Amino acid sequence: MVDVEKVLDEAGLKNPRVREYVAHWAAITEPDRIEVVSAADDARLVQEALDAGELQPAGEGLDYSRSYHKDTARSEERTIVATNNPQDRGVYNNWRPASEMKPMLVERMRGASRGKTMYVIPYLMAPPGSPLEPFAAGVELTDTRTVVLHMIRMSRVGAEYVDALADPDTFVRAVHVTGDLPNLGQGTPDDQRYFVTVADERTILHYGSSYGGNALLGKIAHGLRQACYDGWASGGFLAEQFMLLGIIDKETGKRYHVCGGFPSASGKTNLAMTLAPDALGDRYRVEFYGDDIAWLWVNPDDGRVYGMNPEFGVFGVAKDTNELTNPTALDSIQPGSGAIFTNVAYNDQTEEVWWEGKTKEPPADLTGWRDWKGELISEREPGDTSPWAHPNSRFTTTLANVPNVAANFEDPAGVPIDAIIFGGRTSDREPLVRAIRDLAEGVYDGLTLGAEATFAAEGVDGQLRYDPMSMRPFMAYSEGEYAAHWLRIIGQATEQPIFAHVNWFQRDPEDGHFRWPGYRENLRALLWLCELKDGLVTGRETPVGVLPTQDELHLDGLEIDQADLDVILTIDTERWRQEMGFREAHLKQFDNLPEEIWEAHRRVAQALDDD
Ligand code: GTP
Ligand code: SPV
Ligand code: MN
């Protein structure tokens, strides 16, 4: 048995509640060693991981890791929100009683860290000094060193964050046990994995994965699921899977802040890192705040909605990231950045990485190249066209490495929000942008966000599904309560943000091409929205919101067919009427949906009928 008290004394970790928690779980998981880590340990831990073969070098200060081949994405079926109150059951949160799940997880974790080190990761999911800091501290216990390295990039890590707590008990208890990955029956009826957030006890118990959101518990388990619950239970804030960016008009000196939700792997990272198109770059600049999580609250001093990114880094999708689509992302993973690549293709002779879309064609010389499973490309069967990189392969880098990061990205005060947008992969129906001024209609729009599924979760690419506010995999309590909480929080604001629905993914059914060029050009839709909010343009009323007219959009330098532009700036009324029926069935699943939401639904349906 490790002498826990001695280890914690030597690490100078004082918080008595944290010390009890570490001792409690060490007695269950029985690690051989315990180590308290801070960001200052990073270089040593990287070296240890290289020596142990858990990482491979990928250039100066860049590293590469592979996860187990059946452990490459979140598993939505195995993810559960447990509480002590059956009324917390929602349609999407896979609710189960805490009394059932906790003992089950303890049994799986018992003795599971024998022979391993338990790393104690005290962390903060907020800039220090944030008004939401009381909800931001946590301590992850993990038995995997690469998880520590990712957590150091994705959150602020150090004992000081839990020793400084006003109430020593207000930290999230986040236990991660990897388990015996080759023997967990991933995706079979005998699946052993469980990813449980016991939300009303602020305890996260994840067993059976060492990948991404399954294992970096500060990120989505705490930053989204737990925080979503805490924001509701405290009545004080919203925690959403949102990106957050600033737009600066250099001519007028105006600053706008836009946040919004797109389902996983649907463009949040790309939008927040975007640069203005060349033709508009002299006038506008986009600044990055966050790409995956925003916490929102109303500041009583000025009555505005404020937002901040609780994360410290970016865990971005690698696929299709290149000089044209996202040069900013490439700049943020340059030599010396400390970035880690996971599950992309790797060349163990040249130490290079590659993923689909990094360059148009894969490297011509196959020597040394291995796919994400570690298999040599040169030994593939002829005709094997499977991707070299896993479609959900990712890069991990800190916010400070992002070249367009805003100067005030760590300001604990957050930034005032001008617009809240929703979007997803929708191949028809959704125009480029439609603005919504009414709060209930904006919330209704978020709740009916429908998009094609992506590879960020196991086994569901391309299927159309509703993903309310892009929170479907992270929803912590019932959807009816969630809607009411949104109306309450944003309703407190005396200056309301404008809402909008955007879509970069409409396709021509004839040949499948994207009707909108996307990426950097997306800024044009957001500029129009900010100008609409300021009354500089008026747009065109439709039953589903205000659309830009062609001459209101900043189109200088844009290459697009007039026919495509016509389609993405109009509403297919017939198709929308059909959609309203699907929406009705979708919303009917939710208990206690506020009447305002139903009224918004009926208003839109009526307007479409009258059209
Ligand atoms: P998570 O990190 O999973 O929450 O995803 P995300 O929403 O941050 O997604 P991300 O920005 O990483 O984009 C995922 C994929 O969508 C990448 O392969 C991008 O290349 C692609 N993508 C992003 N923006 C656009 C766009 O405007 N048009 C098109 N066609 N593809 C895009
Ligand atoms: C997502 O899947 O939405 C992500 C990546 O942002 S993960 O942290 O793995 O959930
Ligand atoms: Mn995400």
Short mmCIF file of N, CA and C in Angstrom, two decimals, residues 125-239:
data_model
loop_
_atom_site.label_atom_id
_atom_site.label_comp_id
_atom_site.label_asym_id
_atom_site.label_seq_id
_atom_site.Cartn_x
_atom_site.Cartn_y
_atom_site.Cartn_z
N MET A 125 -11.44 24.60 -14.34
CA MET A 125 -12.11 24.82 -15.63
C MET A 125 -12.68 26.24 -15.64
N ALA A 126 -11.80 27.22 -15.71
CA ALA A 126 -12.20 28.64 -15.76
C ALA A 126 -10.92 29.44 -15.68
N PRO A 127 -10.93 30.66 -16.17
CA PRO A 127 -9.80 31.52 -15.85
C PRO A 127 -9.87 31.85 -14.35
N PRO A 128 -8.75 31.85 -13.65
CA PRO A 128 -8.80 32.16 -12.22
C PRO A 128 -9.47 33.51 -11.98
N GLY A 129 -10.33 33.57 -10.97
CA GLY A 129 -11.01 34.83 -10.66
C GLY A 129 -12.36 34.96 -11.33
N SER A 130 -12.75 33.99 -12.13
CA SER A 130 -14.05 34.03 -12.81
C SER A 130 -15.19 34.01 -11.79
N PRO A 131 -16.31 34.70 -12.08
CA PRO A 131 -17.46 34.60 -11.18
C PRO A 131 -17.98 33.16 -11.06
N LEU A 132 -17.64 32.30 -12.03
CA LEU A 132 -18.09 30.91 -11.97
C LEU A 132 -17.03 29.98 -11.38
N GLU A 133 -15.96 30.55 -10.83
CA GLU A 133 -14.89 29.72 -10.27
C GLU A 133 -15.39 28.71 -9.23
N PRO A 134 -16.41 29.05 -8.42
CA PRO A 134 -16.88 28.04 -7.45
C PRO A 134 -17.34 26.72 -8.09
N PHE A 135 -17.58 26.73 -9.40
CA PHE A 135 -18.05 25.51 -10.08
C PHE A 135 -16.93 24.86 -10.90
N ALA A 136 -15.73 25.42 -10.83
CA ALA A 136 -14.71 25.09 -11.83
C ALA A 136 -13.61 24.16 -11.37
N ALA A 137 -13.46 23.99 -10.06
CA ALA A 137 -12.32 23.19 -9.60
C ALA A 137 -12.66 21.71 -9.62
N GLY A 138 -11.66 20.90 -9.87
CA GLY A 138 -11.85 19.45 -9.85
C GLY A 138 -10.53 18.76 -9.57
N VAL A 139 -10.63 17.49 -9.27
CA VAL A 139 -9.42 16.68 -9.13
C VAL A 139 -9.66 15.38 -9.89
N GLU A 140 -8.94 15.21 -11.00
CA GLU A 140 -9.04 13.94 -11.72
C GLU A 140 -7.99 12.98 -11.20
N LEU A 141 -8.40 11.75 -10.94
CA LEU A 141 -7.47 10.67 -10.64
C LEU A 141 -7.42 9.81 -11.89
N THR A 142 -6.23 9.59 -12.44
CA THR A 142 -6.16 8.74 -13.63
C THR A 142 -4.97 7.80 -13.51
N ASP A 143 -5.06 6.68 -14.23
CA ASP A 143 -3.94 5.73 -14.23
C ASP A 143 -3.21 5.73 -15.56
N THR A 144 -3.42 6.75 -16.38
CA THR A 144 -2.79 6.81 -17.70
C THR A 144 -2.02 8.13 -17.89
N ARG A 145 -0.72 7.98 -18.18
CA ARG A 145 0.13 9.18 -18.27
C ARG A 145 -0.25 10.09 -19.43
N THR A 146 -0.65 9.52 -20.59
CA THR A 146 -1.02 10.40 -21.70
C THR A 146 -2.29 11.21 -21.39
N VAL A 147 -3.13 10.68 -20.51
CA VAL A 147 -4.31 11.46 -20.07
C VAL A 147 -3.83 12.70 -19.29
N VAL A 148 -2.81 12.51 -18.45
CA VAL A 148 -2.26 13.65 -17.71
C VAL A 148 -1.74 14.71 -18.69
N LEU A 149 -1.01 14.25 -19.71
CA LEU A 149 -0.43 15.20 -20.66
C LEU A 149 -1.52 15.97 -21.41
N HIS A 150 -2.60 15.29 -21.74
CA HIS A 150 -3.72 15.98 -22.39
C HIS A 150 -4.40 16.95 -21.42
N MET A 151 -4.59 16.53 -20.20
CA MET A 151 -5.25 17.41 -19.21
C MET A 151 -4.43 18.67 -18.98
N ILE A 152 -3.10 18.54 -18.98
CA ILE A 152 -2.24 19.72 -18.78
C ILE A 152 -2.44 20.72 -19.92
N ARG A 153 -2.74 20.21 -21.11
CA ARG A 153 -2.99 21.11 -22.25
C ARG A 153 -4.42 21.65 -22.27
N MET A 154 -5.35 20.88 -21.73
CA MET A 154 -6.77 21.24 -21.87
C MET A 154 -7.35 21.99 -20.68
N SER A 155 -6.63 21.99 -19.53
CA SER A 155 -7.16 22.68 -18.35
C SER A 155 -5.99 23.27 -17.58
N ARG A 156 -6.28 24.10 -16.61
CA ARG A 156 -5.21 24.66 -15.77
C ARG A 156 -4.95 23.66 -14.65
N VAL A 157 -3.72 23.16 -14.54
CA VAL A 157 -3.43 22.06 -13.62
C VAL A 157 -2.42 22.46 -12.55
N GLY A 158 -2.76 22.24 -11.29
CA GLY A 158 -1.83 22.48 -10.19
C GLY A 158 -2.56 22.44 -8.85
N ALA A 159 -1.85 22.04 -7.79
CA ALA A 159 -2.48 21.92 -6.47
C ALA A 159 -3.04 23.25 -5.98
N GLU A 160 -2.45 24.37 -6.45
CA GLU A 160 -2.90 25.68 -5.97
C GLU A 160 -4.39 25.91 -6.24
N TYR A 161 -4.91 25.29 -7.32
CA TYR A 161 -6.31 25.53 -7.67
C TYR A 161 -7.29 24.90 -6.68
N VAL A 162 -6.87 23.84 -6.01
CA VAL A 162 -7.78 23.27 -5.01
C VAL A 162 -7.42 23.72 -3.60
N ASP A 163 -6.17 24.16 -3.41
CA ASP A 163 -5.81 24.65 -2.08
C ASP A 163 -6.39 26.04 -1.83
N ALA A 164 -6.72 26.77 -2.92
CA ALA A 164 -7.21 28.14 -2.78
C ALA A 164 -8.73 28.20 -2.59
N LEU A 165 -9.43 27.06 -2.60
CA LEU A 165 -10.89 27.11 -2.57
C LEU A 165 -11.43 27.71 -1.27
N ALA A 166 -12.42 28.58 -1.40
CA ALA A 166 -13.05 29.17 -0.22
C ALA A 166 -13.69 28.06 0.62
N ASP A 167 -14.43 27.17 -0.04
CA ASP A 167 -14.98 26.00 0.63
C ASP A 167 -14.21 24.79 0.08
N PRO A 168 -13.42 24.12 0.94
CA PRO A 168 -12.55 23.04 0.44
C PRO A 168 -13.30 21.87 -0.18
N ASP A 169 -14.61 21.83 0.02
CA ASP A 169 -15.39 20.70 -0.49
C ASP A 169 -15.91 20.91 -1.91
N THR A 170 -15.78 22.13 -2.45
CA THR A 170 -16.43 22.42 -3.74
C THR A 170 -15.53 22.09 -4.94
N PHE A 171 -15.09 20.86 -5.02
CA PHE A 171 -14.36 20.43 -6.22
C PHE A 171 -15.06 19.18 -6.76
N VAL A 172 -14.96 19.00 -8.07
CA VAL A 172 -15.56 17.82 -8.69
C VAL A 172 -14.62 16.63 -8.52
N ARG A 173 -15.18 15.53 -8.07
CA ARG A 173 -14.41 14.31 -7.88
C ARG A 173 -14.49 13.51 -9.17
N ALA A 174 -13.37 13.41 -9.87
CA ALA A 174 -13.38 12.83 -11.22
C ALA A 174 -12.42 11.65 -11.29
N VAL A 175 -12.97 10.46 -11.27
CA VAL A 175 -12.14 9.26 -11.21
C VAL A 175 -12.10 8.58 -12.57
N HIS A 176 -10.91 8.41 -13.10
CA HIS A 176 -10.75 7.74 -14.38
C HIS A 176 -9.91 6.48 -14.21
N VAL A 177 -10.48 5.34 -14.53
CA VAL A 177 -9.75 4.07 -14.52
C VAL A 177 -9.84 3.49 -15.93
N THR A 178 -8.68 3.23 -16.52
CA THR A 178 -8.66 2.81 -17.93
C THR A 178 -9.24 1.41 -18.12
N GLY A 179 -8.89 0.49 -17.24
CA GLY A 179 -9.34 -0.89 -17.41
C GLY A 179 -8.49 -1.62 -18.45
N ASP A 180 -8.79 -2.88 -18.62
CA ASP A 180 -8.00 -3.74 -19.51
C ASP A 180 -8.58 -3.63 -20.92
N LEU A 181 -8.14 -2.64 -21.68
CA LEU A 181 -8.80 -2.27 -22.94
C LEU A 181 -9.07 -3.44 -23.91
N PRO A 182 -8.14 -4.39 -24.07
CA PRO A 182 -8.43 -5.49 -25.01
C PRO A 182 -9.54 -6.43 -24.53
N ASN A 183 -9.98 -6.29 -23.28
CA ASN A 183 -10.97 -7.24 -22.75
C ASN A 183 -12.22 -6.57 -22.21
N LEU A 184 -12.65 -5.51 -22.85
CA LEU A 184 -13.82 -4.79 -22.33
C LEU A 184 -15.06 -4.98 -23.20
N GLY A 185 -14.95 -5.73 -24.27
CA GLY A 185 -16.12 -6.01 -25.12
C GLY A 185 -16.73 -4.76 -25.75
N GLN A 186 -15.89 -3.79 -26.12
CA GLN A 186 -16.40 -2.53 -26.68
C GLN A 186 -17.39 -2.79 -27.81
N GLY A 187 -18.58 -2.23 -27.70
CA GLY A 187 -19.57 -2.32 -28.77
C GLY A 187 -20.28 -3.66 -28.87
N THR A 188 -20.02 -4.58 -27.94
CA THR A 188 -20.73 -5.87 -27.94
C THR A 188 -21.80 -5.85 -26.84
N PRO A 189 -22.68 -6.84 -26.82
CA PRO A 189 -23.69 -6.88 -25.75
C PRO A 189 -23.04 -6.99 -24.37
N ASP A 190 -21.79 -7.44 -24.32
CA ASP A 190 -21.10 -7.61 -23.04
C ASP A 190 -20.13 -6.45 -22.77
N ASP A 191 -20.51 -5.26 -23.22
CA ASP A 191 -19.65 -4.08 -23.05
C ASP A 191 -19.46 -3.79 -21.55
N GLN A 192 -18.21 -3.66 -21.12
CA GLN A 192 -17.92 -3.44 -19.69
C GLN A 192 -17.76 -1.96 -19.34
N ARG A 193 -17.73 -1.12 -20.36
CA ARG A 193 -17.41 0.29 -20.10
C ARG A 193 -18.59 1.03 -19.49
N TYR A 194 -18.28 1.99 -18.64
CA TYR A 194 -19.31 2.88 -18.11
C TYR A 194 -18.71 4.26 -17.90
N PHE A 195 -19.38 5.28 -18.40
CA PHE A 195 -18.92 6.66 -18.24
C PHE A 195 -20.04 7.42 -17.52
N VAL A 196 -19.89 7.54 -16.23
CA VAL A 196 -21.00 8.00 -15.39
C VAL A 196 -20.69 9.34 -14.73
N THR A 197 -21.60 10.28 -14.84
CA THR A 197 -21.54 11.51 -14.06
C THR A 197 -22.63 11.44 -13.00
N VAL A 198 -22.24 11.37 -11.74
CA VAL A 198 -23.22 11.40 -10.65
C VAL A 198 -23.41 12.87 -10.32
N ALA A 199 -24.33 13.49 -11.06
CA ALA A 199 -24.35 14.95 -11.14
C ALA A 199 -24.68 15.62 -9.81
N ASP A 200 -25.63 15.06 -9.05
CA ASP A 200 -25.99 15.74 -7.80
C ASP A 200 -25.00 15.44 -6.67
N GLU A 201 -24.01 14.62 -6.95
CA GLU A 201 -22.92 14.43 -5.98
C GLU A 201 -21.60 14.98 -6.53
N ARG A 202 -21.66 15.62 -7.67
CA ARG A 202 -20.48 16.21 -8.32
C ARG A 202 -19.33 15.20 -8.38
N THR A 203 -19.68 13.99 -8.83
CA THR A 203 -18.71 12.91 -8.90
C THR A 203 -18.77 12.29 -10.29
N ILE A 204 -17.62 12.10 -10.91
CA ILE A 204 -17.55 11.53 -12.26
C ILE A 204 -16.76 10.23 -12.18
N LEU A 205 -17.34 9.16 -12.68
CA LEU A 205 -16.70 7.84 -12.60
C LEU A 205 -16.64 7.27 -14.01
N HIS A 206 -15.47 7.30 -14.63
CA HIS A 206 -15.33 6.81 -16.00
C HIS A 206 -14.43 5.59 -16.03
N TYR A 207 -14.94 4.51 -16.60
CA TYR A 207 -14.20 3.25 -16.65
C TYR A 207 -14.21 2.67 -18.06
N GLY A 208 -13.02 2.38 -18.61
CA GLY A 208 -12.99 1.60 -19.84
C GLY A 208 -12.53 2.31 -21.09
N SER A 209 -11.79 3.41 -20.96
CA SER A 209 -11.32 4.11 -22.15
C SER A 209 -10.16 5.01 -21.74
N SER A 210 -9.26 5.29 -22.69
CA SER A 210 -8.28 6.33 -22.38
C SER A 210 -8.30 7.41 -23.45
N TYR A 211 -9.43 7.52 -24.19
CA TYR A 211 -9.50 8.47 -25.31
C TYR A 211 -10.38 9.68 -25.03
N GLY A 212 -9.89 10.85 -25.39
CA GLY A 212 -10.68 12.07 -25.49
C GLY A 212 -11.61 12.30 -24.33
N GLY A 213 -12.83 12.70 -24.68
CA GLY A 213 -13.82 13.06 -23.67
C GLY A 213 -14.18 11.92 -22.72
N ASN A 214 -13.86 10.68 -23.09
CA ASN A 214 -14.09 9.58 -22.15
C ASN A 214 -13.10 9.62 -21.00
N ALA A 215 -11.95 10.26 -21.20
CA ALA A 215 -10.85 10.13 -20.24
C ALA A 215 -10.34 11.46 -19.69
N LEU A 216 -10.42 12.53 -20.50
CA LEU A 216 -10.00 13.87 -20.02
C LEU A 216 -11.21 14.44 -19.30
N LEU A 217 -11.33 14.19 -18.02
CA LEU A 217 -12.62 14.42 -17.38
C LEU A 217 -12.94 15.88 -17.12
N GLY A 218 -11.92 16.74 -17.15
CA GLY A 218 -12.20 18.17 -16.98
C GLY A 218 -13.02 18.70 -18.14
N LYS A 219 -12.80 18.11 -19.31
CA LYS A 219 -13.36 18.66 -20.54
C LYS A 219 -14.88 18.49 -20.60
N ILE A 220 -15.36 17.42 -21.16
CA ILE A 220 -16.82 17.39 -21.34
C ILE A 220 -17.56 16.82 -20.14
N ALA A 221 -16.93 15.90 -19.39
CA ALA A 221 -17.66 15.33 -18.25
C ALA A 221 -17.92 16.42 -17.20
N HIS A 222 -16.89 17.20 -16.90
CA HIS A 222 -17.06 18.31 -15.96
C HIS A 222 -17.53 19.57 -16.67
N GLY A 223 -16.77 20.01 -17.69
CA GLY A 223 -17.03 21.29 -18.35
C GLY A 223 -18.40 21.37 -18.99
N LEU A 224 -18.95 20.23 -19.42
CA LEU A 224 -20.30 20.24 -20.00
C LEU A 224 -21.33 19.52 -19.12
N ARG A 225 -21.19 18.20 -18.92
CA ARG A 225 -22.29 17.50 -18.21
C ARG A 225 -22.47 18.02 -16.78
N GLN A 226 -21.37 18.00 -16.01
CA GLN A 226 -21.49 18.43 -14.62
C GLN A 226 -21.87 19.91 -14.55
N ALA A 227 -21.22 20.73 -15.38
CA ALA A 227 -21.48 22.17 -15.32
C ALA A 227 -22.90 22.50 -15.78
N CYS A 228 -23.40 21.76 -16.75
CA CYS A 228 -24.78 21.93 -17.21
C CYS A 228 -25.72 21.70 -16.02
N TYR A 229 -25.46 20.66 -15.26
CA TYR A 229 -26.29 20.37 -14.08
C TYR A 229 -26.12 21.45 -13.02
N ASP A 230 -24.86 21.82 -12.74
CA ASP A 230 -24.58 22.83 -11.71
C ASP A 230 -25.21 24.17 -12.06
N GLY A 231 -25.16 24.53 -13.34
CA GLY A 231 -25.70 25.81 -13.77
C GLY A 231 -27.20 25.87 -13.52
N TRP A 232 -27.84 24.73 -13.69
CA TRP A 232 -29.29 24.62 -13.46
C TRP A 232 -29.60 24.56 -11.97
N ALA A 233 -28.87 23.66 -11.25
CA ALA A 233 -29.14 23.47 -9.82
C ALA A 233 -28.90 24.77 -9.04
N SER A 234 -27.89 25.54 -9.46
CA SER A 234 -27.59 26.80 -8.77
C SER A 234 -28.48 27.92 -9.29
N GLY A 235 -29.11 27.70 -10.43
CA GLY A 235 -29.96 28.71 -11.06
C GLY A 235 -29.17 29.84 -11.70
N GLY A 236 -27.84 29.69 -11.80
CA GLY A 236 -27.03 30.85 -12.15
C GLY A 236 -26.40 30.90 -13.52
N PHE A 237 -26.28 29.79 -14.24
CA PHE A 237 -25.55 29.89 -15.51
C PHE A 237 -25.91 28.74 -16.45
N LEU A 238 -25.42 28.86 -17.68
CA LEU A 238 -25.59 27.82 -18.70
C LEU A 238 -24.21 27.29 -19.07
N ALA A 239 -24.09 26.00 -19.29
CA ALA A 239 -22.83 25.41 -19.79
C ALA A 239 -23.18 24.69 -21.08
#
